[in-house]
Coordinates of C-alpha atoms in Angstrom, one line a residue:
Chain A
M283 CA 53.4 77.0 118.8
R284 CA 51.6 76.6 122.1
D285 CA 48.1 75.0 122.5
V286 CA 45.4 77.6 122.6
E287 CA 42.1 77.1 124.5
I288 CA 38.8 78.9 124.5
V289 CA 37.9 79.5 128.2
G290 CA 35.0 81.9 127.8
V291 CA 32.4 82.9 125.3
G292 CA 29.7 85.5 125.3
M293 CA 27.1 86.8 122.8
T294 CA 24.3 89.3 122.8
R295 CA 21.0 88.6 121.1
F296 CA 21.3 89.5 117.3
G297 CA 18.6 91.6 115.7
K298 CA 17.4 95.2 115.4
Q299 CA 18.3 96.9 118.7
E300 CA 18.0 100.6 117.8
D301 CA 17.8 101.6 121.5
R302 CA 21.3 100.1 122.3
S303 CA 24.6 101.7 121.5
L304 CA 27.5 100.0 119.9
E305 CA 29.4 100.5 123.2
S306 CA 26.6 98.9 125.2
L307 CA 26.3 95.9 122.9
G308 CA 30.1 95.3 122.9
R309 CA 30.4 95.7 126.6
A310 CA 27.6 93.1 127.2
A311 CA 29.3 90.5 125.1
V312 CA 32.7 91.1 126.9
V313 CA 31.2 90.9 130.4
D314 CA 29.4 87.7 129.3
A315 CA 32.6 86.1 128.0
L316 CA 34.6 87.1 131.1
N317 CA 32.0 85.7 133.4
D318 CA 31.7 82.5 131.4
G319 CA 35.4 82.0 131.7
G320 CA 35.8 83.1 135.3
V321 CA 38.3 85.6 134.1
T322 CA 38.7 89.2 135.4
S323 CA 39.1 92.1 133.1
N324 CA 42.5 93.1 134.5
S325 CA 43.9 89.7 133.6
I326 CA 43.4 90.4 129.8
Q327 CA 46.8 91.1 128.2
A328 CA 45.7 92.2 124.7
A329 CA 42.4 92.6 122.8
F330 CA 41.5 92.2 119.1
V331 CA 38.3 93.9 118.2
A332 CA 36.4 93.5 114.9
N333 CA 34.3 96.3 113.6
V334 CA 33.5 97.7 110.1
L335 CA 30.8 100.4 110.4
G336 CA 31.3 102.0 113.8
G337 CA 33.5 104.9 112.6
G338 CA 36.9 104.1 114.1
Q339 CA 38.6 103.3 117.4
V340 CA 35.8 100.9 118.4
G341 CA 38.2 98.7 120.4
Q342 CA 39.1 101.4 122.9
R343 CA 35.6 103.0 122.8
V344 CA 34.0 99.7 124.0
L345 CA 36.6 98.1 126.2
F346 CA 37.3 100.9 128.7
R347 CA 33.6 100.5 129.6
A348 CA 34.3 96.9 130.5
G349 CA 37.4 97.8 132.6
I350 CA 39.9 96.9 129.9
E351 CA 42.4 99.8 129.5
S352 CA 46.0 100.5 128.8
I353 CA 46.8 97.1 127.2
P354 CA 47.3 96.7 123.4
V355 CA 43.9 97.0 121.7
L356 CA 43.6 96.8 117.9
T357 CA 40.5 97.3 115.8
I358 CA 40.3 95.1 112.7
D359 CA 38.3 95.4 109.4
V360 CA 38.2 92.8 106.6
A361 CA 34.5 93.2 105.9
C362 CA 32.3 90.2 106.8
A363 CA 35.4 88.2 107.8
S364 CA 36.4 90.8 110.5
G365 CA 35.3 88.8 113.5
S366 CA 37.1 85.7 112.2
A367 CA 40.2 87.8 111.5
A368 CA 40.2 89.1 115.1
L369 CA 40.0 85.5 116.3
H370 CA 42.8 84.6 114.0
E371 CA 45.0 87.4 115.5
G372 CA 44.1 86.4 119.0
F373 CA 45.0 82.8 118.2
E374 CA 48.3 83.8 116.7
A375 CA 49.1 86.1 119.7
V376 CA 48.6 83.3 122.2
A377 CA 50.0 80.4 120.1
S378 CA 53.2 82.3 119.4
G379 CA 53.8 83.1 123.1
R380 CA 53.3 86.9 122.7
H381 CA 50.4 86.8 125.2
D382 CA 49.0 84.2 127.6
I383 CA 45.4 85.5 127.8
V384 CA 43.6 87.7 125.2
L385 CA 40.1 88.9 124.4
V386 CA 38.5 88.8 121.0
L387 CA 35.4 90.9 120.4
G388 CA 33.2 91.4 117.3
V389 CA 30.6 94.2 117.5
E390 CA 28.4 96.0 115.0
K391 CA 25.5 98.4 115.1
M392 CA 23.8 98.6 111.7
S393 CA 20.3 99.9 112.6
G394 CA 19.7 103.2 110.9
L395 CA 22.9 103.0 108.7
F396 CA 21.4 101.7 105.5
K397 CA 18.3 102.0 103.5
G398 CA 18.0 98.6 101.9
G399 CA 21.2 96.6 101.4
I400 CA 24.7 97.4 102.4
N401 CA 26.3 100.1 100.2
L402 CA 29.6 99.2 98.6
Q403 CA 32.4 101.6 98.2
R404 CA 30.8 104.5 96.3
E405 CA 34.1 105.6 94.6
D406 CA 34.2 102.3 92.7
R407 CA 33.0 102.4 89.1
E408 CA 31.2 99.1 89.7
S409 CA 29.0 100.4 92.5
R410 CA 28.2 103.6 90.6
L411 CA 27.0 101.3 87.9
G412 CA 24.6 99.5 90.2
L413 CA 26.6 96.6 91.6
T414 CA 25.1 95.6 95.0
M415 CA 26.1 93.1 97.6
P416 CA 23.2 90.7 96.6
G417 CA 24.2 91.4 93.0
I418 CA 27.7 90.0 93.6
Y419 CA 26.3 86.8 95.1
A420 CA 23.6 86.6 92.4
M421 CA 26.2 86.4 89.7
V422 CA 27.9 83.6 91.5
A423 CA 24.6 81.8 91.8
R424 CA 23.8 82.3 88.1
R425 CA 27.2 80.9 87.1
H426 CA 26.8 78.0 89.5
M427 CA 23.5 77.1 87.9
F428 CA 25.0 77.3 84.5
D429 CA 28.1 75.2 85.3
F430 CA 26.6 72.6 87.6
G431 CA 22.8 72.6 87.0
T432 CA 22.1 73.9 90.5
T433 CA 18.4 74.7 90.8
P434 CA 16.5 77.6 92.6
A435 CA 14.9 75.0 94.9
Q436 CA 18.3 73.7 96.0
L437 CA 19.4 77.3 96.8
A438 CA 16.1 77.8 98.7
A439 CA 16.9 74.6 100.7
V440 CA 19.7 76.4 102.5
S441 CA 17.4 79.1 103.7
V442 CA 14.7 76.5 104.8
K443 CA 17.3 74.5 106.7
N444 CA 19.0 77.5 108.5
R445 CA 15.6 79.0 109.4
R446 CA 14.6 75.7 110.9
H447 CA 17.9 75.5 112.9
G448 CA 17.4 79.0 114.2
L449 CA 14.2 78.1 115.9
A450 CA 16.3 76.6 118.8
N451 CA 18.6 79.6 119.1
P452 CA 17.4 82.1 121.6
R453 CA 19.9 84.7 120.3
A454 CA 18.7 84.6 116.7
M455 CA 16.7 87.4 115.1
F456 CA 14.1 85.2 113.5
A457 CA 12.3 82.2 114.9
Q458 CA 10.1 81.3 112.0
E459 CA 10.2 78.3 109.6
V460 CA 9.9 79.0 105.9
S461 CA 9.1 76.6 103.0
V462 CA 10.9 76.2 99.7
E463 CA 7.8 77.8 98.0
Q464 CA 7.8 80.8 100.3
V465 CA 11.5 81.4 99.7
L466 CA 11.1 81.2 95.9
E467 CA 8.0 83.4 95.9
S468 CA 9.4 86.1 98.1
P469 CA 10.3 89.4 96.3
A470 CA 13.1 89.3 93.7
I471 CA 16.2 91.1 94.9
A472 CA 18.9 90.2 92.4
D473 CA 17.9 87.3 90.1
P474 CA 18.0 84.4 91.0
L475 CA 18.2 85.5 94.7
T476 CA 14.9 86.3 96.4
M477 CA 14.4 88.2 99.7
L478 CA 14.3 85.1 101.8
Q479 CA 17.7 84.0 100.4
C480 CA 19.3 87.1 101.8
C481 CA 20.3 87.5 105.5
P482 CA 19.0 90.6 107.3
N483 CA 21.3 93.4 108.7
A484 CA 21.4 93.2 112.5
D485 CA 23.0 94.7 115.6
G486 CA 24.9 92.5 118.0
A487 CA 28.2 91.5 119.6
A488 CA 30.1 88.3 120.5
A489 CA 33.3 87.8 122.5
V490 CA 35.8 85.1 123.2
V491 CA 38.6 84.7 125.8
L492 CA 41.6 82.7 124.6
T493 CA 44.4 81.4 126.8
A494 CA 47.5 79.3 126.6
G495 CA 46.6 76.0 128.3
D496 CA 43.8 75.6 130.8
H497 CA 42.9 78.7 132.7
G498 CA 39.2 78.0 132.5
R499 CA 36.6 77.0 135.1
A500 CA 37.4 73.7 136.8
G501 CA 35.5 70.7 135.6
R502 CA 34.2 72.2 132.4
P503 CA 34.7 70.5 129.0
R504 CA 37.8 72.1 127.4
V505 CA 37.9 73.5 123.8
R506 CA 41.1 74.0 121.8
V507 CA 41.7 76.1 118.7
L508 CA 43.7 73.8 116.4
A509 CA 44.1 76.2 113.5
S510 CA 43.1 79.5 112.1
H511 CA 44.1 80.5 108.6
L512 CA 43.5 83.9 106.9
V513 CA 43.9 84.8 103.2
S514 CA 42.9 87.8 101.1
G515 CA 41.2 87.8 97.7
T516 CA 42.5 88.0 94.2
S517 CA 41.5 90.1 91.2
L518 CA 38.6 89.0 89.0
R519 CA 39.9 90.5 85.9
R520 CA 42.0 87.4 85.4
Q521 CA 38.9 85.4 84.6
V522 CA 38.8 83.2 87.7
E523 CA 35.8 81.0 88.1
I524 CA 33.7 82.9 90.7
D525 CA 31.5 79.9 91.6
R526 CA 34.3 77.7 93.0
G527 CA 35.0 79.7 96.2
D528 CA 38.7 79.9 95.5
I529 CA 39.4 82.3 98.4
S530 CA 37.6 80.0 100.9
R531 CA 39.4 77.0 99.4
R532 CA 42.7 78.6 100.1
A533 CA 41.8 79.5 103.6
A534 CA 40.5 75.9 104.2
A535 CA 43.6 74.2 102.8
G536 CA 45.8 76.2 105.2
A537 CA 43.6 75.5 108.2
Y538 CA 43.3 71.8 107.6
E539 CA 47.1 71.5 107.1
Q540 CA 47.8 73.5 110.3
A541 CA 45.3 71.4 112.3
G542 CA 46.3 68.0 110.9
V543 CA 42.7 67.1 110.2
G544 CA 40.6 66.9 107.0
P545 CA 37.0 67.5 106.0
A546 CA 36.1 63.9 106.8
D547 CA 37.0 64.5 110.5
V548 CA 34.6 67.5 110.9
D549 CA 31.5 66.9 113.0
V550 CA 29.8 70.3 112.8
A551 CA 30.5 73.6 111.0
E552 CA 29.4 77.2 111.0
V553 CA 29.7 78.4 107.3
H554 CA 29.2 81.9 106.0
D555 CA 25.6 82.2 104.6
P556 CA 24.8 85.9 103.9
F557 CA 23.0 84.6 100.8
T558 CA 22.0 81.0 100.1
I559 CA 24.5 80.6 97.3
G560 CA 27.3 81.5 99.8
E561 CA 26.7 78.4 101.9
V562 CA 26.4 76.3 98.7
V563 CA 29.8 77.4 97.3
S564 CA 31.5 77.4 100.7
T565 CA 30.5 73.9 101.7
E566 CA 32.1 72.8 98.5
A567 CA 35.2 74.9 99.1
L568 CA 35.5 73.4 102.7
G569 CA 35.6 69.9 101.1
F570 CA 32.3 68.8 102.7
C571 CA 31.0 67.8 99.2
D572 CA 32.4 67.8 95.7
A573 CA 32.6 71.0 93.5
G574 CA 29.1 71.6 92.1
D575 CA 27.3 69.4 94.6
G576 CA 26.7 72.1 97.2
G577 CA 23.0 72.5 96.2
D578 CA 22.3 68.8 96.7
F579 CA 24.4 68.8 99.9
A580 CA 21.8 71.2 101.4
A581 CA 18.7 69.9 99.7
S582 CA 19.4 66.2 100.6
G583 CA 19.5 66.9 104.3
A584 CA 23.2 66.0 104.7
S585 CA 23.9 69.4 106.3
S586 CA 20.7 69.5 108.5
L587 CA 21.0 69.1 112.3
D588 CA 20.3 65.3 111.9
G589 CA 22.4 64.9 108.8
S590 CA 25.9 63.5 108.3
L591 CA 27.6 67.0 108.7
P592 CA 25.4 69.6 110.3
V593 CA 26.1 73.1 108.9
N594 CA 25.0 76.2 110.7
P595 CA 23.2 74.6 113.7
S596 CA 23.0 78.2 115.1
G597 CA 20.6 79.1 112.3
G598 CA 23.4 80.9 110.4
L599 CA 23.1 84.4 109.3
M600 CA 19.7 83.6 107.7
S601 CA 18.3 83.2 111.2
K602 CA 20.6 85.2 113.4
G603 CA 21.0 88.2 111.1
H604 CA 24.4 89.6 110.2
P605 CA 26.0 92.3 112.3
V606 CA 29.0 92.2 110.0
A607 CA 32.0 92.2 112.4
A608 CA 30.2 90.2 115.1
T609 CA 29.4 87.3 112.9
G610 CA 32.8 85.5 112.9
V611 CA 33.1 85.7 116.7
A612 CA 29.5 84.5 117.1
Q613 CA 30.4 81.4 115.1
I614 CA 33.2 80.6 117.6
A615 CA 30.7 81.0 120.5
E616 CA 28.3 78.6 118.9
L617 CA 30.9 76.0 118.1
T618 CA 32.3 76.3 121.7
W619 CA 28.8 75.6 123.0
Q620 CA 28.6 72.6 120.6
L621 CA 31.9 71.2 121.6
R622 CA 31.1 71.6 125.3
G623 CA 27.7 69.9 124.8
E624 CA 25.9 73.1 125.9
A625 CA 24.0 73.9 122.7
E626 CA 20.6 73.3 124.1
G627 CA 17.9 72.3 121.6
R628 CA 20.3 72.3 118.7
Q629 CA 23.2 70.1 120.0
V630 CA 25.1 68.0 117.4
P631 CA 25.6 64.7 119.3
E632 CA 29.2 63.9 120.2
A633 CA 30.7 66.8 118.3
R634 CA 34.5 66.7 118.6
V635 CA 35.8 68.7 115.7
A636 CA 34.3 71.9 114.4
V637 CA 35.0 74.3 111.5
A638 CA 34.2 78.0 111.4
H639 CA 34.3 79.9 108.0
T640 CA 33.7 83.4 106.8
V641 CA 34.4 85.3 103.7
G642 CA 34.3 89.0 103.4
G643 CA 33.3 90.7 100.2
G644 CA 32.3 94.0 98.7
V645 CA 35.3 95.2 96.7
A646 CA 34.0 94.9 93.2
E647 CA 37.2 93.9 91.5
L648 CA 38.2 91.2 93.9
D649 CA 36.8 87.6 94.4
G650 CA 36.6 88.5 98.1
V651 CA 38.2 90.8 100.7
A652 CA 39.4 88.0 103.0
S653 CA 38.5 84.5 104.1
V654 CA 39.2 82.8 107.4
V655 CA 38.8 79.2 108.3
S656 CA 39.3 78.2 112.0
I657 CA 39.2 74.7 113.4
L658 CA 38.2 73.9 117.0
A659 CA 38.3 70.6 118.9
A660 CA 37.1 69.2 122.2
A661 CA 40.3 68.9 124.2
Chain B
M113 CA 39.4 104.3 74.1
S114 CA 38.3 104.9 70.5
N115 CA 34.8 104.9 69.3
T116 CA 33.5 104.1 65.8
A117 CA 29.8 104.0 65.1
D118 CA 28.2 101.8 67.8
T119 CA 31.2 99.6 68.7
L120 CA 33.9 100.5 71.2
T121 CA 37.6 99.6 71.1
L122 CA 39.3 99.5 74.5
T123 CA 43.0 99.7 74.8
C124 CA 44.7 97.7 77.5
S125 CA 48.2 96.9 78.6
R126 CA 49.8 93.4 78.7
C127 CA 52.9 92.8 80.7
N128 CA 56.0 91.6 78.9
G129 CA 57.0 89.5 81.9
C130 CA 53.9 87.8 83.3
G131 CA 51.3 88.5 80.7
E132 CA 49.0 90.3 83.2
V133 CA 46.4 92.3 81.3
A134 CA 45.2 95.6 82.7
C135 CA 42.6 98.1 81.6
P136 CA 43.1 101.1 81.5
P137 CA 46.7 100.6 80.5
A138 CA 49.3 100.7 83.3
S139 CA 52.7 99.4 84.2
C140 CA 52.4 95.9 85.6
A141 CA 51.0 95.9 89.1
L142 CA 52.4 92.4 89.7
C143 CA 56.0 92.5 88.5
G144 CA 56.6 96.2 87.7
L145 CA 57.8 95.4 84.1
E146 CA 57.1 97.3 80.9
T147 CA 53.8 96.6 79.2
D148 CA 52.7 96.6 75.6
K149 CA 49.5 98.3 74.5
V150 CA 46.9 95.9 73.1
E151 CA 43.4 96.4 71.8
I152 CA 40.9 94.0 73.3
E153 CA 38.4 92.3 71.0
T154 CA 35.1 94.1 70.8
E155 CA 33.1 90.9 71.1
G156 CA 33.3 88.9 74.3
T157 CA 31.5 86.2 76.2
L158 CA 29.1 87.0 79.0
Y159 CA 30.5 85.1 82.0
S160 CA 27.7 85.8 84.5
Y161 CA 25.0 88.3 85.1
T162 CA 22.1 89.3 87.3
V163 CA 18.9 91.3 86.9
V164 CA 18.8 93.7 89.9
H165 CA 15.4 94.4 91.4
R166 CA 16.4 96.2 94.6
A167 CA 19.0 99.0 94.3
P168 CA 20.2 101.9 96.4
P169 CA 17.6 104.7 96.6
G170 CA 17.3 106.7 93.4
V171 CA 18.4 104.0 91.0
A172 CA 15.7 102.8 88.6
V173 CA 15.1 99.0 88.5
P174 CA 15.2 96.5 87.0
Y175 CA 18.6 96.6 85.3
A176 CA 21.1 93.9 84.4
I177 CA 24.8 93.9 85.4
G178 CA 27.4 91.3 84.4
Y179 CA 30.9 90.2 83.9
A180 CA 32.1 89.5 80.3
D181 CA 35.4 87.9 79.2
F182 CA 37.4 89.3 76.3
V183 CA 40.5 88.2 74.3
P184 CA 43.4 88.5 75.2
G185 CA 42.3 87.6 78.7
L186 CA 40.4 90.3 80.5
R187 CA 37.2 90.3 82.5
L188 CA 35.2 93.5 82.5
F189 CA 32.1 94.5 84.5
A190 CA 29.3 96.6 83.0
L191 CA 25.6 97.1 82.6
V192 CA 24.1 94.6 80.1
T193 CA 21.3 95.3 77.6
P194 CA 18.7 94.2 76.9
I195 CA 17.9 92.5 80.2
D196 CA 15.8 89.7 78.7
E197 CA 17.1 86.4 77.4
L198 CA 20.5 86.7 79.0
T199 CA 22.5 83.6 79.7
P200 CA 26.1 82.9 80.6
G201 CA 28.0 82.1 77.5
A202 CA 26.1 84.5 75.3
T203 CA 28.1 86.8 73.0
V204 CA 28.1 90.4 73.9
R205 CA 29.6 93.5 72.2
L206 CA 31.2 96.5 73.9
V207 CA 29.2 99.6 73.0
P208 CA 29.8 103.1 74.2
D209 CA 27.7 104.4 77.0
C210 CA 27.9 108.1 77.6
D211 CA 27.5 107.9 81.3
V212 CA 30.0 105.2 82.2
G213 CA 32.2 104.6 79.2
Y214 CA 30.8 101.3 78.0
R215 CA 28.2 98.6 78.5
F216 CA 27.7 95.1 77.1
E217 CA 25.1 94.6 74.4
L218 CA 23.7 91.1 73.8
I219 CA 24.2 90.0 70.2
Q220 CA 20.9 88.4 69.3
E221 CA 21.2 85.0 67.6
L222 CA 19.3 85.1 64.3
V223 CA 16.7 82.4 64.2
S224 CA 16.4 81.0 60.6

């Protein structure tokens, strides 16, 4: 396996952008990433494009507008983990020697698609019965509270922290602090989750250029991808514990082994937080704290920007919004800025090792669609 | 699926090879071996639940949904009634529901 480096990253603002097309958002992120890396569009040898809701062929639809034609272009969908899966495929393509320079893009246009929350597959019996995306996470939260004594205030602490972090991110949808009381008193969505514990839908795109070795701009801090591990979910009918993050645990174990590092080596992480309980369970699954301690990990300040292991310095999905397939690539952009020392206003001091994590869900009978954990390091 | 009075008996399949339980009955999706038909117990344990307050347009709220575990080793998903006083670990009964086949009904503890 060859060393893989991130030489360029780009990201649009996330949020409601009803006046912009999917193609326009995607193109902007690609141009941004190419410019950042000093790379021309005709040097890209393959592209992996994440999209869930755009109606098909999104890779080709977007990329020819950025001057990228004729090369292999694949569009990837594993729900909320799509962007991370595209990064995973790009990493594998370069590490294995198949390509020397590839583009990874995540793009989503959600405005106008849904009334309320994201619809699940309508053919499933579970969604006809009234299972919603917040409902899935709410049942995880309820069980976590039962098994470990996690409190609503601890859940709310995740939202408070990530909204605070987002104040320093100019690409985030929200720039407003909230208090624990405001979070808990916001309208009930799916008990125990309230509105301010759910991330908003958003439009946006993010892109990354990966290369074998150093093709980046001279003199700039270099960032390597040490590992990227992807797994799919398993059936819930076997009575698995839904509050242990098994799917994320398996992705993390594979990534740590591939990278040759462990949780204790991690300086900063972007962790999937579509709902507060998501970050709680996933910080446990990533080994940042013991099983059951995820609520306290957030409420104690350990995962705050000035804590022992800052989680979601970008503001996470709570602040940025969640353009489903763009999310995983945007995490990589944030962590690249962190490792280069370019995360103005939200920089984690001397960050050397970074973890990116997403988990896609929405198929009622599975504990998840897919989870990806990727590990980056300052080279 | 058979139906006597207000309790429902569900028939599932259990694989002779790996023990995988499936409902409705089917040949084993994991190892492809033959399966035996087994009836699952009509009383199970509520694993988790949520009371939903925001639903897709046209669906009346609030309502409760949940997962419940049944012997011999199967987790089912359904609406749960009544929506008050639910807790993980509570005993529920499978009852017929004309729209969707079945739902979980909380068995109220008798307070003496």
